Amino acid sequence: MYKNIILFLLIFMVTTFSKSSAQEQQLQKFAWQKLANIPDKIGYAGSFAGVANEVLIVAGGANFPDGGAPWTGSTKAWTDQIFVLEKTDGNWKVAGKLPNKMGYGVSVNYKDDLILIGGSNEKGHHTDVLRLSYKKGEITISQLPNLPQPIANTCGVLLGDVIYIMGGIFTADAKTAATNFWALDLCAEKKEWKILPSWPGEGRMLSVAGALNGSIYLFSGVALKDGQRSYLKDAYRYSTEDGWQKIKDLPHAVAAAPTPAFSNKKELFVFGGDDGVEAPNAATLKEKHPGFSTNVLSYHPNTNDWLTNGKIIIDKKEDAVINPNGSIWAPVTTTLTVWKGKVILPGGEVRPATRTPNVLIAKPIKK
């Protein structure tokens, strides 16, 4: 009997180790570097970002111009500047201005253009949908149909020729997060936003969207109940054939992680995010906040499973508390875009109220 138990344990251990080793070998790895800093010493969070005519664009966003924070009496200010980077070894240049100071909306790369959707500024939330083109060193801006309602802190993704927008908040002082699910077919003769059935879960803001193999995904986010935040780790998949389906929960919340998720055509990858662990302590930690999650999570649709897929590059110096921009942190509240086959994380927030001008670049390494 004891021999049978020992044999069973040995087989279990070998099988578990083999499975773990196989998963480790299959994990997508990334080589991390830095691009030139965005030309603002403070940096911005909530910027729109993407690619137009093969150049990298970062536009809008907000910061505390004196480098302060709400608890030091500083006031958030939005920008309308558009920055362009033409080469990976080049420097950013100012290429124009948005029609309004804006941030905290959705960015979508479509064909040779960059589409900016919704967002907010000091006057409130907006319905604007703008299409940015870049030719011969100049930005041109055209208008697409406005959103059904003003929205910010939302997420969205392109699948084929259709833009999908999910969640957010309708006003800056919203007590609950939204359950909106909107779609715009960019190839339709008459372009108009359609209101679709919502996912079978709580309203949320600061979620991560994704698109893979004909489906779109909604990961994590923050729910609001009477204005109080709760961090979510549930996840959903949507297709036009099957509608919404709940999928496996994430290992932890990834609120405000760079969105949309990166796809290698097999899995979806979420970089960092706020897991909510330090959220109750943020008011007392202030500039001593340690920063946000560095985990790279991967969702595998074939097995409906999540794996931890390495870490975001960080390099925190001894003076990180008083000189945060001298260090490299994992950013949140920024857009993830893909440029020249590489993942780009431009700017963002690295601890509550602290922005960064750093631009991280991650090259997927072939398995």
Short mmCIF file of C-alpha atoms in Angstrom, two decimals:
data_model
loop_
_atom_site.label_atom_id
_atom_site.label_comp_id
_atom_site.label_asym_id
_atom_site.label_seq_id
_atom_site.Cartn_x
_atom_site.Cartn_y
_atom_site.Cartn_z
CA MET A 1 0.00 0.00 0.00
CA TYR A 2 2.76 2.43 0.96
CA LYS A 3 4.61 1.59 -2.27
CA ASN A 4 1.48 2.47 -4.25
CA ILE A 5 1.16 5.80 -2.43
CA ILE A 6 4.82 6.64 -3.06
CA LEU A 7 4.48 5.65 -6.72
CA PHE A 8 1.38 7.85 -7.06
CA LEU A 9 3.17 10.82 -5.49
CA LEU A 10 6.17 10.37 -7.79
CA ILE A 11 3.95 10.22 -10.87
CA PHE A 12 2.03 13.31 -9.67
CA MET A 13 5.25 15.25 -9.05
CA VAL A 14 6.76 14.31 -12.42
CA THR A 15 3.52 15.16 -14.26
CA THR A 16 3.20 18.50 -12.46
CA PHE A 17 6.85 19.36 -13.10
CA SER A 18 6.56 18.37 -16.77
CA LYS A 19 3.41 20.48 -17.17
CA SER A 20 5.07 23.43 -15.43
CA SER A 21 8.21 23.08 -17.57
CA ALA A 22 6.14 22.86 -20.76
CA GLN A 23 4.19 25.98 -19.80
CA GLU A 24 7.44 27.80 -19.02
CA GLN A 25 8.86 26.90 -22.44
CA GLN A 26 5.69 28.12 -24.15
CA LEU A 27 5.63 31.51 -22.43
CA GLN A 28 6.06 34.53 -24.66
CA LYS A 29 9.15 36.48 -23.63
CA PHE A 30 9.84 40.17 -24.20
CA ALA A 31 13.06 42.15 -24.57
CA TRP A 32 12.65 45.55 -22.91
CA GLN A 33 14.22 48.90 -23.84
CA LYS A 34 13.45 52.62 -23.62
CA LEU A 35 12.69 55.09 -26.37
CA ALA A 36 13.42 58.80 -26.10
CA ASN A 37 11.40 60.52 -23.37
CA ILE A 38 8.25 62.41 -24.25
CA PRO A 39 9.39 66.08 -24.31
CA ASP A 40 7.82 67.15 -21.04
CA LYS A 41 9.80 66.93 -17.80
CA ILE A 42 6.71 65.81 -15.84
CA GLY A 43 5.12 63.51 -18.41
CA TYR A 44 1.43 62.79 -18.93
CA ALA A 45 -1.13 60.15 -17.97
CA GLY A 46 -4.24 59.38 -19.97
CA SER A 47 -2.68 60.28 -23.31
CA PHE A 48 -4.03 59.02 -26.60
CA ALA A 49 -1.40 57.02 -28.47
CA GLY A 50 -1.01 55.00 -31.62
CA VAL A 51 0.42 54.83 -35.11
CA ALA A 52 -0.41 56.82 -38.24
CA ASN A 53 1.47 56.40 -41.50
CA GLU A 54 4.14 54.36 -39.68
CA VAL A 55 5.01 57.05 -37.11
CA LEU A 56 4.32 56.86 -33.38
CA ILE A 57 1.94 59.50 -32.02
CA VAL A 58 1.19 60.54 -28.43
CA ALA A 59 -1.48 63.21 -27.98
CA GLY A 60 -3.22 64.89 -25.08
CA GLY A 61 -3.25 63.63 -21.51
CA ALA A 62 -2.98 65.36 -18.16
CA ASN A 63 -0.49 66.04 -15.39
CA PHE A 64 0.20 68.26 -12.41
CA PRO A 65 2.42 70.88 -14.09
CA ASP A 66 4.38 71.76 -10.96
CA GLY A 67 5.09 68.10 -10.26
CA GLY A 68 2.82 68.19 -7.23
CA ALA A 69 -0.28 66.23 -6.30
CA PRO A 70 -3.81 66.88 -5.01
CA TRP A 71 -2.57 66.58 -1.42
CA THR A 72 -0.01 69.37 -2.06
CA GLY A 73 -2.68 71.67 -3.47
CA SER A 74 -1.79 71.10 -7.13
CA THR A 75 -4.44 71.12 -9.84
CA LYS A 76 -4.58 68.67 -12.72
CA ALA A 77 -4.10 70.26 -16.14
CA TRP A 78 -4.79 68.74 -19.57
CA THR A 79 -2.78 69.26 -22.74
CA ASP A 80 -3.65 69.47 -26.43
CA GLN A 81 -0.14 68.84 -27.74
CA ILE A 82 0.54 66.15 -30.33
CA PHE A 83 3.99 64.54 -30.26
CA VAL A 84 5.41 62.44 -33.10
CA LEU A 85 8.32 59.98 -33.18
CA GLU A 86 9.37 58.91 -36.68
CA LYS A 87 12.22 56.49 -35.82
CA THR A 88 12.93 54.24 -32.85
CA ASP A 89 16.32 55.93 -32.38
CA GLY A 90 14.95 59.41 -32.97
CA ASN A 91 13.57 62.20 -30.80
CA TRP A 92 10.02 63.38 -30.37
CA LYS A 93 8.80 66.54 -32.06
CA VAL A 94 5.67 68.63 -31.59
CA ALA A 95 3.49 68.09 -34.66
CA GLY A 96 0.37 70.07 -33.85
CA LYS A 97 -2.51 70.39 -31.41
CA LEU A 98 -5.80 68.67 -30.76
CA PRO A 99 -8.96 70.78 -31.18
CA ASN A 100 -9.32 70.67 -27.38
CA LYS A 101 -7.23 69.68 -24.39
CA MET A 102 -8.21 66.06 -23.85
CA GLY A 103 -7.22 62.75 -22.28
CA TYR A 104 -8.49 59.48 -20.78
CA GLY A 105 -10.25 58.26 -23.92
CA VAL A 106 -9.67 55.37 -26.32
CA SER A 107 -7.08 55.14 -29.11
CA VAL A 108 -7.48 52.89 -32.16
CA ASN A 109 -5.06 52.32 -35.03
CA TYR A 110 -7.03 52.00 -38.27
CA LYS A 111 -5.33 51.56 -41.62
CA ASP A 112 -2.93 54.54 -41.83
CA ASP A 113 -4.74 56.70 -39.28
CA LEU A 114 -5.15 57.05 -35.52
CA ILE A 115 -8.67 57.40 -34.10
CA LEU A 116 -9.25 59.17 -30.76
CA ILE A 117 -12.49 58.43 -28.95
CA GLY A 118 -14.15 60.26 -26.06
CA GLY A 119 -12.18 61.40 -23.05
CA SER A 120 -12.26 64.26 -20.59
CA ASN A 121 -10.80 67.61 -19.65
CA GLU A 122 -11.36 70.19 -16.93
CA LYS A 123 -14.74 71.08 -18.48
CA GLY A 124 -16.16 67.56 -18.40
CA HIS A 125 -16.47 64.42 -20.49
CA HIS A 126 -16.82 64.41 -24.26
CA THR A 127 -18.38 62.57 -27.19
CA ASP A 128 -15.82 63.58 -29.82
CA VAL A 129 -14.37 60.97 -32.18
CA LEU A 130 -11.40 62.28 -34.16
CA ARG A 131 -9.40 60.73 -36.99
CA LEU A 132 -5.75 61.83 -37.14
CA SER A 133 -3.70 61.50 -40.32
CA TYR A 134 0.02 62.20 -40.68
CA LYS A 135 1.49 63.03 -44.07
CA LYS A 136 4.59 64.97 -45.06
CA GLY A 137 5.26 65.95 -41.46
CA GLU A 138 1.82 67.39 -40.82
CA ILE A 139 -1.19 66.29 -38.78
CA THR A 140 -4.67 66.60 -40.25
CA ILE A 141 -7.80 65.93 -38.20
CA SER A 142 -11.25 64.90 -39.38
CA GLN A 143 -14.44 64.06 -37.49
CA LEU A 144 -16.21 60.72 -37.14
CA PRO A 145 -19.71 60.27 -35.61
CA ASN A 146 -19.89 61.34 -31.98
CA LEU A 147 -20.40 58.79 -29.21
CA PRO A 148 -23.95 58.21 -27.91
CA GLN A 149 -22.93 59.79 -24.59
CA PRO A 150 -19.87 61.55 -23.15
CA ILE A 151 -17.47 58.97 -21.70
CA ALA A 152 -14.01 58.80 -20.14
CA ASN A 153 -11.91 56.23 -18.28
CA THR A 154 -13.32 53.73 -20.76
CA CYS A 155 -11.65 51.03 -22.85
CA GLY A 156 -12.02 49.94 -26.43
CA VAL A 157 -10.57 47.87 -29.22
CA LEU A 158 -10.74 47.38 -32.98
CA LEU A 159 -11.88 44.03 -34.41
CA GLY A 160 -11.82 43.98 -38.18
CA ASP A 161 -13.39 47.27 -39.20
CA VAL A 162 -15.49 47.68 -36.05
CA ILE A 163 -14.57 49.74 -32.98
CA TYR A 164 -16.00 48.51 -29.67
CA ILE A 165 -16.20 50.73 -26.56
CA MET A 166 -16.88 49.27 -23.10
CA GLY A 167 -17.56 50.87 -19.74
CA GLY A 168 -16.19 54.06 -18.24
CA ILE A 169 -17.85 56.93 -16.42
CA PHE A 170 -20.21 59.51 -17.90
CA THR A 171 -19.19 62.34 -15.54
CA ALA A 172 -16.17 63.12 -13.40
CA ASP A 173 -18.25 62.82 -10.21
CA ALA A 174 -20.08 59.62 -11.23
CA LYS A 175 -21.23 57.46 -8.32
CA THR A 176 -21.47 54.33 -10.46
CA ALA A 177 -19.47 53.07 -13.43
CA ALA A 178 -21.12 52.46 -16.78
CA THR A 179 -22.23 49.25 -18.51
CA ASN A 180 -22.26 50.77 -22.00
CA PHE A 181 -21.24 48.62 -24.97
CA TRP A 182 -21.06 50.54 -28.24
CA ALA A 183 -19.89 49.63 -31.73
CA LEU A 184 -18.99 51.67 -34.82
CA ASP A 185 -18.51 49.96 -38.20
CA LEU A 186 -15.93 52.03 -40.05
CA CYS A 187 -16.84 50.39 -43.37
CA ALA A 188 -20.57 51.02 -43.13
CA GLU A 189 -22.02 53.36 -45.74
CA LYS A 190 -23.87 55.16 -42.97
CA LYS A 191 -21.51 55.30 -40.01
CA GLU A 192 -23.29 55.41 -36.66
CA TRP A 193 -22.71 54.04 -33.20
CA LYS A 194 -24.82 51.03 -32.25
CA ILE A 195 -25.79 50.27 -28.66
CA LEU A 196 -25.26 46.56 -27.93
CA PRO A 197 -26.22 44.33 -24.96
CA SER A 198 -23.85 44.70 -22.02
CA TRP A 199 -21.68 41.99 -20.47
CA PRO A 200 -23.19 39.93 -17.61
CA GLY A 201 -21.25 41.67 -14.86
CA GLU A 202 -20.82 44.92 -12.96
CA GLY A 203 -20.41 48.30 -14.56
CA ARG A 204 -16.75 49.30 -14.62
CA MET A 205 -14.15 51.84 -15.58
CA LEU A 206 -10.38 51.57 -16.14
CA SER A 207 -10.73 48.13 -17.72
CA VAL A 208 -8.57 46.45 -20.36
CA ALA A 209 -9.99 45.54 -23.76
CA GLY A 210 -8.62 42.93 -26.13
CA ALA A 211 -9.28 41.34 -29.52
CA LEU A 212 -8.28 37.85 -30.65
CA ASN A 213 -9.54 35.29 -33.16
CA GLY A 214 -12.81 37.00 -33.97
CA SER A 215 -13.74 37.82 -30.37
CA ILE A 216 -13.31 40.82 -28.12
CA TYR A 217 -12.42 40.65 -24.44
CA LEU A 218 -13.09 42.73 -21.33
CA PHE A 219 -10.72 42.30 -18.40
CA SER A 220 -10.87 43.64 -14.83
CA GLY A 221 -11.47 47.30 -14.02
CA VAL A 222 -12.95 49.26 -11.14
CA ALA A 223 -16.59 49.24 -10.02
CA LEU A 224 -18.11 52.23 -8.21
CA LYS A 225 -20.72 51.95 -5.49
CA ASP A 226 -21.78 55.35 -4.19
CA GLY A 227 -18.43 56.58 -5.51
CA GLN A 228 -16.41 53.99 -3.58
CA ARG A 229 -14.04 51.85 -5.63
CA SER A 230 -13.89 48.08 -5.71
CA TYR A 231 -11.27 46.30 -7.80
CA LEU A 232 -12.50 43.63 -10.20
CA LYS A 233 -10.75 40.58 -11.61
CA ASP A 234 -13.57 39.08 -13.67
CA ALA A 235 -13.27 38.67 -17.44
CA TYR A 236 -15.60 38.27 -20.42
CA ARG A 237 -15.48 37.32 -24.10
CA TYR A 238 -17.85 38.59 -26.81
CA SER A 239 -18.49 37.46 -30.36
CA THR A 240 -21.27 38.42 -32.75
CA GLU A 241 -22.25 34.74 -32.98
CA ASP A 242 -22.32 33.80 -29.29
CA GLY A 243 -22.74 37.13 -27.51
CA TRP A 244 -21.13 37.49 -24.07
CA GLN A 245 -19.58 34.64 -22.13
CA LYS A 246 -17.84 34.78 -18.77
CA ILE A 247 -14.32 33.37 -18.82
CA LYS A 248 -11.81 32.60 -16.10
CA ASP A 249 -11.05 35.37 -13.60
CA LEU A 250 -7.65 37.04 -13.68
CA PRO A 251 -5.20 36.13 -10.88
CA HIS A 252 -5.59 39.69 -9.60
CA ALA A 253 -7.09 43.01 -10.66
CA VAL A 254 -5.29 44.95 -13.40
CA ALA A 255 -7.18 48.25 -13.16
CA ALA A 256 -5.91 51.00 -15.48
CA ALA A 257 -3.35 48.68 -17.09
CA PRO A 258 -2.20 49.85 -20.53
CA THR A 259 -5.01 49.02 -22.95
CA PRO A 260 -5.80 47.33 -25.25
CA ALA A 261 -4.13 44.03 -24.42
CA PHE A 262 -1.32 42.92 -26.74
CA SER A 263 -2.06 39.96 -29.01
CA ASN A 264 0.51 37.62 -30.53
CA LYS A 265 -2.38 35.97 -32.42
CA LYS A 266 -2.46 33.12 -29.90
CA GLU A 267 -2.76 34.80 -26.50
CA LEU A 268 -3.58 38.18 -24.98
CA PHE A 269 -1.09 39.96 -22.71
CA VAL A 270 -1.85 42.47 -19.97
CA PHE A 271 1.07 44.58 -18.74
CA GLY A 272 0.94 45.61 -15.08
CA GLY A 273 -2.06 47.50 -13.74
CA ASP A 274 -3.28 48.44 -10.28
CA ASP A 275 -4.10 45.30 -8.29
CA GLY A 276 -5.77 47.39 -5.58
CA VAL A 277 -3.54 46.09 -2.78
CA GLU A 278 -2.22 49.54 -1.86
CA ALA A 279 -5.40 51.43 -2.75
CA PRO A 280 -6.59 51.72 0.89
CA ASN A 281 -3.18 53.11 1.86
CA ALA A 282 -2.68 55.56 -1.02
CA ALA A 283 -3.78 58.62 0.98
CA THR A 284 -1.22 57.95 3.70
CA LEU A 285 1.59 56.60 1.50
CA LYS A 286 1.49 59.55 -0.93
CA GLU A 287 4.94 59.84 -2.59
CA LYS A 288 6.10 56.72 -0.74
CA HIS A 289 3.67 54.57 -2.72
CA PRO A 290 5.73 51.65 -4.12
CA GLY A 291 4.16 51.78 -7.57
CA PHE A 292 1.90 49.40 -9.45
CA SER A 293 2.07 45.75 -10.47
CA THR A 294 4.92 44.70 -12.75
CA ASN A 295 3.32 41.36 -13.69
CA VAL A 296 2.73 40.50 -17.32
CA LEU A 297 -0.34 38.25 -17.43
CA SER A 298 -1.25 36.15 -20.45
CA TYR A 299 -4.69 34.77 -21.25
CA HIS A 300 -4.78 31.50 -23.20
CA PRO A 301 -8.19 31.03 -24.87
CA ASN A 302 -7.60 27.40 -25.83
CA THR A 303 -7.33 26.42 -22.17
CA ASN A 304 -9.27 29.35 -20.66
CA ASP A 305 -6.33 29.94 -18.35
CA TRP A 306 -4.15 32.77 -17.10
CA LEU A 307 -0.38 32.58 -16.62
CA THR A 308 2.12 35.03 -15.18
CA ASN A 309 4.32 35.80 -18.14
CA GLY A 310 7.33 37.64 -16.71
CA LYS A 311 7.68 41.23 -15.54
CA ILE A 312 7.73 44.75 -16.90
CA ILE A 313 11.21 46.26 -16.82
CA ILE A 314 11.73 48.53 -13.84
CA ASP A 315 14.80 50.30 -12.47
CA LYS A 316 14.03 52.09 -9.22
CA LYS A 317 16.93 54.19 -7.96
CA GLU A 318 17.67 55.07 -4.34
CA ASP A 319 16.17 58.53 -4.85
CA ALA A 320 12.97 57.22 -6.49
CA VAL A 321 10.76 58.78 -3.79
CA ILE A 322 11.98 62.34 -4.38
CA ASN A 323 13.10 61.95 -8.01
CA PRO A 324 10.62 59.53 -9.57
CA ASN A 325 11.49 60.39 -13.16
CA GLY A 326 15.07 59.30 -12.56
CA SER A 327 13.74 55.75 -12.25
CA ILE A 328 11.82 53.38 -14.49
CA TRP A 329 8.46 52.19 -13.17
CA ALA A 330 5.54 50.14 -14.48
CA PRO A 331 2.98 52.64 -15.85
CA VAL A 332 -0.82 52.65 -15.65
CA THR A 333 -3.46 54.92 -17.25
CA THR A 334 -1.72 54.86 -20.59
CA THR A 335 -2.44 53.41 -24.01
CA LEU A 336 -0.74 50.28 -25.26
CA THR A 337 0.05 50.41 -28.95
CA VAL A 338 2.11 48.32 -31.35
CA TRP A 339 4.72 50.01 -33.53
CA LYS A 340 7.09 48.18 -35.86
CA GLY A 341 6.02 44.90 -34.26
CA LYS A 342 6.90 46.05 -30.74
CA VAL A 343 4.75 46.87 -27.71
CA ILE A 344 4.86 50.56 -26.75
CA LEU A 345 3.92 51.91 -23.31
CA PRO A 346 4.16 55.72 -23.57
CA GLY A 347 4.16 57.83 -20.40
CA GLY A 348 1.46 57.12 -17.85
CA GLU A 349 1.12 57.23 -14.08
CA VAL A 350 3.71 55.37 -11.98
CA ARG A 351 2.27 56.04 -8.52
CA PRO A 352 -0.77 58.11 -7.51
CA ALA A 353 -0.50 61.60 -9.10
CA THR A 354 3.05 60.96 -10.41
CA ARG A 355 3.48 60.98 -14.19
CA THR A 356 6.43 59.79 -16.24
CA PRO A 357 7.90 60.93 -19.57
CA ASN A 358 9.48 57.49 -20.05
CA VAL A 359 8.44 55.45 -23.08
CA LEU A 360 8.94 51.70 -22.72
CA ILE A 361 9.28 49.35 -25.68
CA ALA A 362 9.02 45.56 -25.53
CA LYS A 363 10.03 43.31 -28.41
CA PRO A 364 8.29 39.91 -28.46
CA ILE A 365 10.94 37.18 -28.71
CA LYS A 366 10.07 34.29 -30.99
CA LYS A 367 9.34 31.10 -29.06
#
